[in-house]
CSV table of C-alpha atoms and ligand atoms in Angstrom, one decimal:
chain,number,residue,atom,x,y,z
A,1,MET,CA,-69.0,212.5,-145.9
A,2,THR,CA,-68.8,209.0,-147.4
A,3,GLN,CA,-70.0,206.3,-145.1
A,4,SER,CA,-67.9,203.2,-145.0
A,5,ARG,CA,-69.5,199.9,-146.0
A,6,LYS,CA,-70.5,197.4,-143.3
A,7,LYS,CA,-70.5,193.6,-143.3
A,8,LEU,CA,-73.4,191.3,-143.1
A,9,HIS,CA,-73.3,187.5,-142.4
A,10,ILE,CA,-76.5,185.4,-142.9
A,11,LYS,CA,-76.7,181.8,-141.7
A,12,THR,CA,-79.5,180.0,-143.4
A,13,PHE,CA,-81.4,177.0,-142.1
A,14,GLY,CA,-84.4,175.0,-143.5
A,15,CYS,CA,-86.0,175.0,-146.9
A,16,GLN,CA,-85.2,176.7,-150.2
A,17,MET,CA,-87.7,179.4,-149.4
A,18,ASN,CA,-85.5,180.5,-146.6
A,19,ALA,CA,-82.5,180.4,-149.0
A,20,TYR,CA,-84.5,182.7,-151.3
A,21,ASP,CA,-85.4,185.0,-148.4
A,22,SER,CA,-81.8,185.2,-147.3
A,23,GLU,CA,-80.8,186.5,-150.8
A,24,ARG,CA,-83.6,189.0,-150.7
A,25,MET,CA,-82.5,190.2,-147.2
A,26,ALA,CA,-79.0,190.7,-148.5
A,27,GLU,CA,-80.3,192.8,-151.4
A,28,ALA,CA,-82.6,194.8,-149.1
A,29,LEU,CA,-79.7,195.7,-146.9
A,30,ALA,CA,-77.2,196.6,-149.6
A,31,PRO,CA,-78.6,200.2,-149.9
A,32,ALA,CA,-78.2,200.5,-146.1
A,33,GLY,CA,-74.5,199.9,-146.6
A,34,TYR,CA,-74.2,196.2,-146.0
A,35,ASP,CA,-72.1,193.8,-148.1
A,36,VAL,CA,-72.3,190.0,-147.5
A,37,THR,CA,-69.4,188.2,-145.8
A,38,GLU,CA,-68.9,184.5,-145.3
A,39,ALA,CA,-67.1,185.1,-142.0
A,40,MET,CA,-69.2,185.7,-139.0
A,41,ASP,CA,-66.4,187.3,-137.0
A,42,ASP,CA,-66.1,189.9,-139.7
A,43,ALA,CA,-69.8,190.9,-139.6
A,44,ASP,CA,-71.3,194.0,-138.2
A,45,LEU,CA,-74.7,192.4,-138.6
A,46,VAL,CA,-75.4,188.7,-138.1
A,47,ILE,CA,-78.7,187.2,-139.3
A,48,LEU,CA,-79.8,183.7,-138.4
A,49,ASN,CA,-82.6,182.7,-140.9
A,50,THR,CA,-84.2,179.9,-139.0
A,51,CYS,CA,-86.3,176.8,-139.6
A,52,HIS,CA,-89.0,175.4,-137.2
A,53,ILE,CA,-90.0,172.2,-139.1
A,54,ARG,CA,-88.6,169.6,-136.8
A,55,GLU,CA,-87.7,169.0,-133.1
A,56,LYS,CA,-85.5,171.1,-131.0
A,57,ALA,CA,-85.5,173.9,-133.7
A,58,ALA,CA,-85.8,176.6,-131.1
A,59,GLU,CA,-83.1,175.0,-128.9
A,60,LYS,CA,-80.7,174.9,-131.8
A,61,VAL,CA,-81.3,178.5,-132.4
A,62,TYR,CA,-80.6,179.4,-128.8
A,63,SER,CA,-77.3,177.4,-128.8
A,64,GLU,CA,-76.3,179.0,-132.1
A,65,LEU,CA,-77.1,182.4,-130.4
A,66,GLY,CA,-74.6,181.3,-127.7
A,67,ARG,CA,-71.9,181.2,-130.4
A,68,VAL,CA,-73.1,184.5,-131.8
A,69,ARG,CA,-72.8,186.0,-128.3
A,70,LEU,CA,-69.2,184.8,-127.9
A,71,ASN,CA,-68.4,186.3,-131.3
A,72,LYS,CA,-70.0,189.6,-130.3
A,73,GLU,CA,-67.9,189.7,-127.1
A,74,ALA,CA,-64.7,189.0,-129.0
A,75,ARG,CA,-65.5,191.7,-131.4
A,76,LYS,CA,-66.4,194.1,-128.6
A,77,SER,CA,-63.0,193.6,-127.0
A,78,GLN,CA,-61.6,194.8,-130.4
A,79,GLY,CA,-63.8,197.9,-130.2
A,80,ARG,CA,-66.2,196.6,-132.8
A,81,GLY,CA,-70.0,196.4,-132.4
A,82,THR,CA,-72.2,193.5,-133.7
A,83,MET,CA,-76.0,193.6,-134.4
A,84,VAL,CA,-77.9,190.4,-134.3
A,85,ALA,CA,-81.2,189.5,-136.0
A,86,VAL,CA,-83.2,186.3,-135.9
A,87,ALA,CA,-85.4,185.8,-139.0
A,88,GLY,CA,-87.4,182.9,-140.4
A,89,CYS,CA,-89.8,180.4,-138.9
A,90,VAL,CA,-88.4,180.2,-135.4
A,91,ALA,CA,-88.6,184.0,-135.2
A,92,GLN,CA,-92.3,183.7,-136.3
A,93,ALA,CA,-93.1,181.0,-133.8
A,94,GLU,CA,-91.1,182.3,-130.8
A,95,GLY,CA,-91.4,186.1,-131.3
A,96,GLU,CA,-90.9,188.1,-128.0
A,97,GLU,CA,-89.6,185.0,-126.3
A,98,ILE,CA,-86.3,185.3,-128.2
A,99,ILE,CA,-85.8,188.9,-127.1
A,100,ALA,CA,-86.6,187.8,-123.5
A,101,ARG,CA,-84.3,184.8,-123.5
A,102,ALA,CA,-81.4,186.0,-125.6
A,103,PRO,CA,-80.2,189.5,-124.7
A,104,VAL,CA,-77.7,189.3,-127.6
A,105,VAL,CA,-80.6,189.6,-130.1
A,106,ASP,CA,-81.5,193.1,-131.4
A,107,ILE,CA,-84.1,192.1,-134.0
A,108,VAL,CA,-86.7,189.4,-134.4
A,109,VAL,CA,-88.3,189.4,-137.8
A,110,GLY,CA,-90.8,186.9,-139.3
A,111,PRO,CA,-90.7,185.6,-142.9
A,112,GLN,CA,-93.6,187.9,-144.0
A,113,SER,CA,-92.0,191.0,-142.6
A,114,LEU,CA,-88.6,190.9,-144.3
A,115,HIS,CA,-89.4,194.1,-146.2
A,116,ARG,CA,-89.3,195.9,-142.8
A,117,LEU,CA,-85.8,194.7,-142.1
A,118,ALA,CA,-83.9,197.7,-143.3
A,119,ASP,CA,-86.0,200.0,-141.0
A,120,LEU,CA,-85.5,197.6,-138.0
A,121,VAL,CA,-81.7,197.6,-138.6
A,122,ALA,CA,-81.8,201.5,-138.6
A,123,LYS,CA,-83.7,201.4,-135.3
A,124,ALA,CA,-81.3,198.8,-133.9
A,125,GLU,CA,-78.4,201.1,-134.8
A,126,THR,CA,-79.9,203.6,-132.3
A,127,GLY,CA,-80.1,200.9,-129.7
A,128,GLU,CA,-83.8,200.0,-130.1
A,129,ARG,CA,-84.7,196.3,-130.1
A,130,SER,CA,-87.7,195.1,-132.1
A,131,VAL,CA,-90.0,192.2,-132.8
A,132,GLU,CA,-91.9,192.1,-136.1
A,133,THR,CA,-93.9,189.0,-136.5
A,134,GLU,CA,-97.2,190.3,-137.8
A,135,PHE,CA,-98.6,188.9,-141.1
A,136,PRO,CA,-98.8,192.4,-142.7
A,137,ALA,CA,-101.3,193.4,-145.2
A,138,ASP,CA,-98.7,194.8,-147.6
A,139,ASP,CA,-96.8,192.2,-149.6
A,140,LYS,CA,-93.1,191.7,-148.8
A,141,PHE,CA,-92.4,190.8,-152.5
A,142,THR,CA,-93.5,194.2,-153.9
A,143,ALA,CA,-92.1,196.1,-150.9
A,144,LEU,CA,-88.6,194.6,-151.2
A,145,PRO,CA,-86.3,196.2,-153.7
A,146,SER,CA,-86.3,194.7,-157.2
A,147,ARG,CA,-84.2,191.7,-157.5
A,148,ALA,CA,-80.9,192.7,-159.0
A,149,GLY,CA,-79.5,189.3,-160.0
A,150,GLY,CA,-76.2,190.8,-159.1
A,151,LYS,CA,-74.5,187.5,-158.0
A,152,ARG,CA,-73.4,185.5,-161.0
A,153,GLN,CA,-75.6,182.5,-160.9
A,154,VAL,CA,-76.7,179.9,-163.5
A,155,SER,CA,-79.6,178.5,-161.6
A,156,ALA,CA,-81.8,180.5,-159.3
A,157,PHE,CA,-84.8,180.1,-157.0
A,158,VAL,CA,-87.8,182.3,-157.3
A,159,THR,CA,-90.5,182.1,-154.6
A,160,VAL,CA,-93.9,182.3,-156.4
A,161,GLN,CA,-96.2,181.1,-153.6
A,162,GLU,CA,-96.0,181.2,-149.8
A,163,GLY,CA,-97.9,179.8,-146.9
A,164,CYS,CA,-100.3,176.9,-146.7
A,165,ASP,CA,-103.9,176.3,-145.9
A,166,LYS,CA,-103.7,172.5,-145.8
A,167,PHE,CA,-103.0,171.9,-142.2
A,168,CYS,CA,-101.4,168.5,-142.3
A,169,THR,CA,-101.6,167.5,-138.7
A,170,PHE,CA,-97.8,167.1,-138.3
A,171,CYS,CA,-96.8,170.4,-139.8
A,172,VAL,CA,-95.9,173.9,-138.5
A,173,VAL,CA,-95.8,175.7,-141.9
A,174,PRO,CA,-99.4,177.0,-141.8
A,175,TYR,CA,-98.6,178.6,-138.5
A,176,THR,CA,-95.1,180.0,-139.3
A,177,ARG,CA,-95.7,181.1,-142.9
A,178,GLY,CA,-99.4,181.9,-142.7
A,179,ALA,CA,-102.2,181.6,-145.2
A,180,GLU,CA,-101.6,180.6,-148.9
A,181,TYR,CA,-100.6,183.5,-151.0
A,182,SER,CA,-99.6,183.6,-154.7
A,183,ARG,CA,-97.5,186.4,-156.3
A,184,PRO,CA,-98.9,188.2,-159.4
A,185,VAL,CA,-97.6,186.8,-162.7
A,186,THR,CA,-96.2,190.2,-163.9
A,187,ASP,CA,-94.0,190.4,-160.8
A,188,ILE,CA,-92.7,186.9,-161.3
A,189,VAL,CA,-92.1,187.5,-165.1
A,190,ALA,CA,-90.2,190.7,-164.3
A,191,GLU,CA,-88.0,189.0,-161.7
A,192,VAL,CA,-87.2,186.1,-164.0
A,193,GLU,CA,-86.4,188.5,-166.9
A,194,ARG,CA,-84.0,190.3,-164.6
A,195,LEU,CA,-82.4,187.1,-163.6
A,196,ALA,CA,-82.1,185.9,-167.2
A,197,ALA,CA,-80.5,189.2,-168.2
A,198,ALA,CA,-77.9,188.6,-165.4
A,199,GLY,CA,-77.0,185.2,-166.8
A,200,VAL,CA,-79.4,182.8,-165.1
A,201,ARG,CA,-80.4,179.9,-167.3
A,202,GLU,CA,-82.5,177.8,-165.0
A,203,VAL,CA,-85.3,178.8,-162.5
A,204,THR,CA,-86.8,176.8,-159.8
A,205,LEU,CA,-90.2,178.1,-158.7
A,206,LEU,CA,-90.7,177.8,-155.0
A,207,GLY,CA,-93.7,177.4,-152.8
A,208,GLN,CA,-94.8,175.3,-149.9
A,209,ASN,CA,-97.6,174.3,-152.2
A,210,VAL,CA,-96.3,175.5,-155.4
A,211,ASN,CA,-98.8,173.7,-157.6
A,212,ALA,CA,-101.7,175.4,-155.8
A,213,TYR,CA,-100.4,178.6,-157.3
A,214,HIS,CA,-103.2,180.8,-158.4
A,215,GLY,CA,-101.7,184.3,-158.9
A,216,ASP,CA,-103.3,187.2,-160.8
A,217,GLY,CA,-102.5,186.6,-164.5
A,218,GLU,CA,-101.5,189.2,-167.1
A,219,ASP,CA,-105.2,189.2,-168.3
A,220,GLY,CA,-106.5,189.8,-164.7
A,221,SER,CA,-107.8,186.2,-164.3
A,222,ALA,CA,-106.2,183.8,-161.8
A,223,TRP,CA,-103.5,181.7,-163.5
A,224,SER,CA,-102.5,178.2,-162.6
A,225,LEU,CA,-98.9,177.1,-162.2
A,226,ALA,CA,-99.0,175.5,-165.6
A,227,ARG,CA,-100.0,178.8,-167.2
A,228,LEU,CA,-97.3,180.6,-165.3
A,229,LEU,CA,-94.7,178.1,-166.5
A,230,ARG,CA,-95.8,178.4,-170.1
A,231,ARG,CA,-95.4,182.2,-169.8
A,232,LEU,CA,-91.9,181.9,-168.3
A,233,ALA,CA,-90.9,179.5,-171.0
A,234,GLU,CA,-91.3,182.4,-173.5
A,235,ILE,CA,-88.3,184.1,-172.0
A,236,PRO,CA,-85.6,183.1,-174.5
A,237,ASP,CA,-82.6,182.9,-172.1
A,238,ILE,CA,-84.4,180.7,-169.6
A,239,ALA,CA,-83.5,177.2,-170.8
A,240,ARG,CA,-84.8,175.1,-167.9
A,241,MET,CA,-87.6,175.3,-165.4
A,242,ARG,CA,-88.4,173.3,-162.3
A,243,PHE,CA,-90.8,173.8,-159.4
A,244,THR,CA,-91.0,172.6,-155.8
A,245,THR,CA,-92.8,171.5,-153.5
A,246,SER,CA,-96.0,170.0,-155.0
A,247,HIS,CA,-99.0,168.5,-153.1
A,248,PRO,CA,-100.6,165.4,-154.8
A,249,ARG,CA,-104.0,167.0,-154.5
A,250,ASP,CA,-103.0,170.0,-156.6
A,251,MET,CA,-101.5,168.2,-159.6
A,252,ASP,CA,-104.0,169.3,-162.3
A,253,GLU,CA,-104.3,167.9,-165.8
A,254,ASP,CA,-102.8,170.9,-167.4
A,255,LEU,CA,-99.7,170.7,-165.2
A,256,ILE,CA,-99.4,166.9,-165.9
A,257,ALA,CA,-99.7,167.6,-169.6
A,258,LEU,CA,-97.0,170.2,-169.4
A,259,PHE,CA,-94.4,167.6,-168.5
A,260,GLY,CA,-95.0,166.1,-172.0
A,261,ASP,CA,-95.4,169.4,-173.9
A,262,GLU,CA,-92.9,171.9,-172.6
A,263,GLU,CA,-89.3,171.0,-173.3
A,264,LYS,CA,-88.0,173.6,-170.9
A,265,LEU,CA,-89.8,171.9,-168.0
A,266,MET,CA,-87.3,169.4,-166.6
A,267,PRO,CA,-88.4,165.8,-166.0
A,268,TYR,CA,-88.1,166.0,-162.3
A,269,LEU,CA,-90.9,166.2,-159.8
A,270,HIS,CA,-90.8,166.4,-156.0
A,271,LEU,CA,-94.1,165.0,-154.8
A,272,PRO,CA,-94.3,164.0,-151.1
A,273,TYR,CA,-96.4,161.1,-150.2
A,274,GLN,CA,-95.5,161.1,-146.5
A,275,ALA,CA,-96.9,157.6,-145.7
A,276,GLY,CA,-98.2,154.5,-147.5
A,277,SER,CA,-101.0,153.6,-145.1
A,278,ASP,CA,-104.4,155.1,-145.8
A,279,ARG,CA,-105.2,155.2,-142.1
A,280,ILE,CA,-102.1,157.2,-141.4
A,281,LEU,CA,-102.6,159.4,-144.4
A,282,ALA,CA,-106.1,160.2,-143.1
A,283,ALA,CA,-104.7,160.9,-139.6
A,284,MET,CA,-102.2,163.2,-141.3
A,285,ASN,CA,-105.0,165.0,-143.1
A,286,ARG,CA,-103.3,164.5,-146.4
A,287,LYS,CA,-106.6,164.0,-148.1
A,288,HIS,CA,-105.4,161.3,-150.6
A,289,THR,CA,-104.9,157.6,-150.4
A,290,ALA,CA,-101.8,155.6,-151.3
A,291,GLU,CA,-103.6,154.2,-154.4
A,292,GLU,CA,-104.5,157.7,-155.5
A,293,TYR,CA,-100.9,158.8,-155.2
A,294,GLU,CA,-99.7,155.8,-157.3
A,295,ARG,CA,-102.3,156.3,-160.0
A,296,LEU,CA,-101.3,160.0,-160.1
A,297,VAL,CA,-97.7,159.0,-160.6
A,298,ASP,CA,-98.8,156.7,-163.5
A,299,ARG,CA,-100.5,159.6,-165.2
A,300,ILE,CA,-97.5,161.9,-164.8
A,301,ARG,CA,-95.3,159.2,-166.1
A,302,ALA,CA,-97.6,158.6,-169.1
A,303,ALA,CA,-97.0,162.3,-170.0
A,304,ARG,CA,-93.2,162.0,-169.3
A,305,PRO,CA,-91.9,158.5,-169.2
A,306,ASP,CA,-88.4,159.3,-168.1
A,307,LEU,CA,-89.6,161.5,-165.1
A,308,ALA,CA,-87.4,161.4,-162.0
A,309,LEU,CA,-89.6,161.4,-159.0
A,310,SER,CA,-88.6,162.6,-155.6
A,311,THR,CA,-90.6,162.5,-152.4
A,312,ASP,CA,-90.8,163.2,-148.6
A,313,ILE,CA,-91.7,160.5,-146.2
A,314,ILE,CA,-92.4,160.5,-142.4
A,315,VAL,CA,-91.9,157.4,-140.3
A,316,GLY,CA,-93.4,156.9,-136.8
A,317,PHE,CA,-96.4,159.2,-137.1
A,318,PRO,CA,-98.6,158.5,-134.0
A,319,GLY,CA,-100.4,155.2,-134.3
A,320,GLU,CA,-98.1,153.9,-137.1
A,321,THR,CA,-97.9,150.1,-136.8
A,322,ASP,CA,-95.4,147.7,-138.4
A,323,GLU,CA,-98.0,147.0,-141.1
A,324,ASP,CA,-98.5,150.7,-141.8
A,325,PHE,CA,-94.7,151.1,-142.1
A,326,GLN,CA,-94.6,148.1,-144.4
A,327,ASP,CA,-97.2,149.9,-146.6
A,328,THR,CA,-94.8,152.9,-146.7
A,329,LEU,CA,-92.0,150.7,-147.9
A,330,ASP,CA,-94.2,149.0,-150.5
A,331,VAL,CA,-95.2,152.3,-152.1
A,332,ALA,CA,-91.6,153.4,-152.3
A,333,LYS,CA,-90.7,150.1,-153.9
A,334,ARG,CA,-93.5,150.2,-156.5
A,335,VAL,CA,-92.9,153.9,-157.4
A,336,GLY,CA,-89.1,153.6,-157.6
A,337,PHE,CA,-87.9,157.1,-156.5
A,338,ALA,CA,-84.9,158.8,-157.9
A,339,GLN,CA,-84.5,160.7,-154.7
A,340,ALA,CA,-86.3,160.8,-151.3
A,341,PHE,CA,-86.1,162.7,-148.1
A,342,SER,CA,-87.2,160.8,-145.0
A,343,PHE,CA,-87.8,161.9,-141.5
A,344,LYS,CA,-88.7,160.6,-138.1
A,345,TYR,CA,-92.0,162.1,-137.0
A,346,SER,CA,-91.3,165.0,-134.6
A,347,ALA,CA,-94.2,166.2,-132.4
A,348,ARG,CA,-94.4,169.9,-133.0
A,349,PRO,CA,-96.1,171.9,-130.2
A,350,GLY,CA,-99.4,173.4,-131.3
A,351,THR,CA,-100.0,170.9,-134.2
A,352,PRO,CA,-102.8,168.4,-133.8
A,353,GLY,CA,-100.4,165.5,-134.3
A,354,ALA,CA,-98.6,166.4,-131.1
A,355,SER,CA,-101.6,165.5,-128.9
A,356,LEU,CA,-102.5,162.3,-130.7
A,357,GLU,CA,-102.5,159.0,-128.8
A,358,GLY,CA,-100.0,156.3,-129.8
A,359,GLN,CA,-96.8,158.3,-130.1
A,360,VAL,CA,-94.2,156.0,-131.4
A,361,PRO,CA,-91.1,155.3,-129.3
A,362,GLU,CA,-87.9,156.9,-130.5
A,363,MET,CA,-86.1,153.6,-130.9
A,364,VAL,CA,-88.9,152.3,-133.2
A,365,LYS,CA,-88.7,155.4,-135.3
A,366,LYS,CA,-85.0,155.1,-135.6
A,367,GLU,CA,-85.2,151.5,-136.8
A,368,ARG,CA,-87.9,152.3,-139.3
A,369,LEU,CA,-86.0,155.2,-140.6
A,370,ALA,CA,-82.8,153.1,-141.1
A,371,ILE,CA,-84.7,150.4,-143.0
A,372,LEU,CA,-86.5,153.0,-145.2
A,373,GLN,CA,-83.3,154.9,-145.9
A,374,ALA,CA,-81.5,151.8,-147.0
A,375,GLN,CA,-84.3,151.0,-149.4
A,376,ILE,CA,-84.4,154.5,-150.8
A,377,GLU,CA,-80.7,154.6,-151.2
A,378,GLU,CA,-80.9,151.5,-153.3
A,379,SER,CA,-83.6,152.9,-155.5
A,380,ARG,CA,-81.6,156.2,-156.0
A,381,ARG,CA,-78.6,154.2,-157.0
A,382,THR,CA,-80.7,152.2,-159.4
A,383,PHE,CA,-82.0,155.3,-161.0
A,384,ASP,CA,-78.5,156.8,-161.3
A,385,ARG,CA,-77.0,153.6,-162.8
A,386,ALA,CA,-79.8,153.6,-165.5
A,387,THR,CA,-78.4,156.9,-166.8
A,388,VAL,CA,-74.9,155.3,-167.4
A,389,GLY,CA,-74.5,154.8,-171.2
A,390,ARG,CA,-76.9,157.6,-172.1
A,391,ARG,CA,-76.2,160.9,-173.8
A,392,ILE,CA,-77.7,163.6,-171.6
A,393,PRO,CA,-77.9,167.4,-171.9
A,394,VAL,CA,-76.1,169.0,-168.9
A,395,LEU,CA,-76.4,172.6,-167.8
A,396,PHE,CA,-73.0,173.6,-166.5
A,397,GLU,CA,-73.1,175.7,-163.3
A,398,GLY,CA,-69.5,175.9,-162.1
A,399,ASN,CA,-66.0,174.4,-161.8
A,400,GLY,CA,-65.6,170.8,-160.7
A,401,ARG,CA,-63.6,169.4,-157.9
A,402,LYS,CA,-60.5,168.7,-160.0
A,403,PRO,CA,-58.6,171.1,-162.2
A,404,GLY,CA,-60.0,171.2,-165.8
A,405,GLN,CA,-63.3,169.8,-164.6
A,406,ILE,CA,-66.7,171.5,-164.9
A,407,ALA,CA,-69.8,170.6,-163.0
A,408,GLY,CA,-73.5,170.7,-163.9
A,409,ARG,CA,-76.9,169.1,-163.6
A,410,SER,CA,-78.7,166.6,-165.6
A,411,PRO,CA,-82.4,167.1,-166.4
A,412,TYR,CA,-83.0,164.7,-163.5
A,413,LEU,CA,-81.1,167.0,-161.1
A,414,GLN,CA,-78.1,164.7,-160.8
A,415,ALA,CA,-74.7,166.3,-160.3
A,416,VAL,CA,-72.5,165.6,-163.4
A,417,TYR,CA,-68.7,166.1,-163.6
A,418,VAL,CA,-66.8,166.2,-166.9
A,419,ASP,CA,-63.5,167.5,-168.2
A,420,GLY,CA,-64.4,170.6,-170.2
A,421,PRO,CA,-63.8,174.2,-170.9
A,422,GLU,CA,-64.9,176.8,-168.4
A,423,ARG,CA,-66.6,178.8,-171.1
A,424,LEU,CA,-69.4,176.2,-171.1
A,425,ILE,CA,-70.5,177.3,-167.6
A,426,GLY,CA,-73.9,178.8,-168.1
A,427,HIS,CA,-74.6,176.6,-171.2
A,428,ILE,CA,-76.0,173.3,-172.0
A,429,ALA,CA,-74.0,170.6,-173.7
A,430,GLU,CA,-74.4,166.9,-174.2
A,431,VAL,CA,-72.5,164.5,-172.1
A,432,ASP,CA,-72.0,160.8,-172.5
A,433,ILE,CA,-72.5,159.4,-169.0
A,434,LEU,CA,-69.8,156.8,-168.2
A,435,ALA,CA,-70.2,156.1,-164.5
A,436,ALA,CA,-72.4,156.6,-161.5
A,437,GLY,CA,-70.6,157.4,-158.2
A,438,PRO,CA,-72.3,157.5,-154.8
A,439,ASN,CA,-73.5,161.1,-155.2
A,440,SER,CA,-72.7,162.1,-158.8
A,441,LEU,CA,-72.3,161.1,-162.4
A,442,THR,CA,-69.2,161.4,-164.5
A,443,GLY,CA,-68.9,161.5,-168.3
A,444,VAL,CA,-67.3,162.9,-171.4
A,445,MET,CA,-68.4,165.8,-173.6
A,446,ASN,CA,-70.0,164.8,-176.8
A,447,ALA,CA,-67.4,166.3,-179.1
A,448,GLY,CA,-69.6,166.5,-182.1
A,449,PHE,CA,-72.4,168.3,-180.3
A,450,GLU,CA,-73.2,171.9,-181.1
A,451,TRP,CA,-75.8,173.6,-179.0
A,452,ARG,CA,-78.2,175.5,-181.2
A,453,GLU,CA,-77.7,178.8,-179.2
A,454,PRO,CA,-74.5,180.7,-179.7
A,455,ILE,CA,-71.9,180.5,-176.9
A,456,ARG,CA,-72.3,183.8,-175.1
A,457,THR,CA,-69.2,185.2,-173.7
A,458,ALA,CA,-70.5,188.2,-171.8
A,459,VAL,CA,-72.8,186.9,-169.1
B,501,LIG,N1,-95.2,171.6,-148.3
B,501,LIG,C1,-94.5,170.4,-148.4
B,501,LIG,C2,-93.7,170.1,-147.2
B,501,LIG,C3,-93.0,171.1,-146.4
B,501,LIG,S1,-92.1,170.5,-145.0
B,501,LIG,C4,-95.5,169.3,-148.6
B,501,LIG,O1,-96.7,169.5,-148.4
B,501,LIG,O2,-95.1,168.2,-148.9
B,501,LIG,C5,-90.9,169.4,-145.7
B,501,LIG,C6,-91.1,168.0,-145.2
B,501,LIG,O3,-90.7,167.9,-143.8
B,501,LIG,C7,-92.5,167.4,-145.3
B,501,LIG,O4,-92.8,167.0,-146.5
B,501,LIG,C8,-92.4,166.3,-144.2
B,501,LIG,O5,-92.0,165.1,-144.8
B,501,LIG,C9,-91.4,166.8,-143.2
B,501,LIG,N2,-92.0,167.2,-142.0
B,501,LIG,C10,-92.8,168.3,-141.8
B,501,LIG,N3,-93.2,168.3,-140.5
B,501,LIG,C11,-92.6,167.3,-139.9
B,501,LIG,C12,-92.7,166.7,-138.6
B,501,LIG,N4,-93.4,167.3,-137.6
B,501,LIG,N5,-92.0,165.6,-138.3
B,501,LIG,C13,-91.2,165.0,-139.2
B,501,LIG,N6,-91.2,165.5,-140.5
B,501,LIG,C14,-91.8,166.6,-140.8
B,502,LIG,FE1,-97.1,171.4,-144.2
B,502,LIG,FE2,-99.0,169.9,-145.3
B,502,LIG,FE3,-98.9,172.5,-145.9
B,502,LIG,FE4,-97.0,170.8,-146.8
B,502,LIG,S1,-99.2,170.8,-147.3
B,502,LIG,S2,-96.7,172.8,-145.9
B,502,LIG,S3,-96.8,169.4,-145.1
B,502,LIG,S4,-99.3,171.6,-143.9
B,503,LIG,FE1,-88.5,175.3,-142.1
B,503,LIG,FE2,-90.0,177.4,-142.3
B,503,LIG,FE3,-89.1,176.2,-144.5
B,503,LIG,S1,-90.2,175.8,-140.8
B,503,LIG,S2,-88.9,174.1,-143.9
B,503,LIG,S3,-87.9,177.3,-143.0
B,503,LIG,S4,-91.1,177.1,-144.2
């Protein structure tokens, strides 16, 4: 008897590590008969892959589950069943509570237990609801099926490190993702080789503290991120490498030097500084000063002068005064970020920051955020405008918005649109940048340019 295929819909929230986990869940469920669909109402199994980083995360999940319930009822009236799973960091944080509050949910599964998902789905098919939020001893990466690289992709994420031992006082990640863990080098190399064979040309290594990576190396010793990147650079079809997110304290000399030495490592670095006041940085438990952050940036720029820097900033951490906030603005001004993500401080239950004195009123946070975002936007536009007139290698990833147009990324992660042939998708070609729009660059192909690799037609 041939079993008919079923449909799976995954809605992903939060960081890129969740995006990676969603892909892995889809792959893990394929052997159980599930194909991915973009349409929730078509899905026999709906997974919400949730994020807990900021306020009202759990409430948002419950209201999303309200929509899922309506969908389930509509399908039921057509005689179709729907299974519902909540995965990710809210699943980890709320656990049993979700099952108790939302009868629509069949499965609650934490980020470290994803390899158990296929079993949990099989159980749910017999009507058994389950909650799996342990930090299991076995490793989800090795227990999950090998990454197929089936979806045609030019750029792919690869999680190499998970969890965090740093305990910044505002952050839930050490609680939701658990202790720091690095995947072994051989597993990562095998995964990247499979991706390369499937046409991937750029990998972004992911980790909450990616530059604290210290996985078992091919020689049995612990390898640093720099060493791992050097090894991955040996894979011929991988043309570009990136990594995110880095902590300032873990930027070692070797990694800094790599920005100057390794041409496959792109000149883009996401390096959160969170705040410009040393008093606030200390209260956040970041364990570096603003001055140390800026000197670190100087050293990385000495290795790679054209580096595009990106960052995360929090405004309104408890006790933040106008002067402290001014320090934050000043750091941003001096560094000149190409990109920045800024947030209002959000008190997360269970974190030390939530019980600090001097919580900043919402209005003040809002005002500070608006001021900061205007300044950051200006510095982002300045960075983009500085690329106008330059000839830049672009890795093309797909079709553009208009017919005849293709779209790709500059080394600095800017979106670039040009008129060009589709066969260039998956390849790098030089583009003369003509203009910088609000969110992307436009340019023309350098007609005389011939990339040193042959154009591959069968990717
Ligand atoms: N591991 C990364 C950050 C992960 S969370 C690092 O150490 O930099 C991504 C960003 O969300 C953080 O950099 C921080 O700016 C923001 N963030 C985390 N918790 C927050 C909170 N409670 N309130 C506001 N922003 C927060
Ligand atoms: Fe959160 Fe800090 Fe760890 Fe980053 S380093 S994940 S901000 S605790
Ligand atoms: Fe959110 Fe969890 Fe990532 S809380 S930011 S999904 S690690």
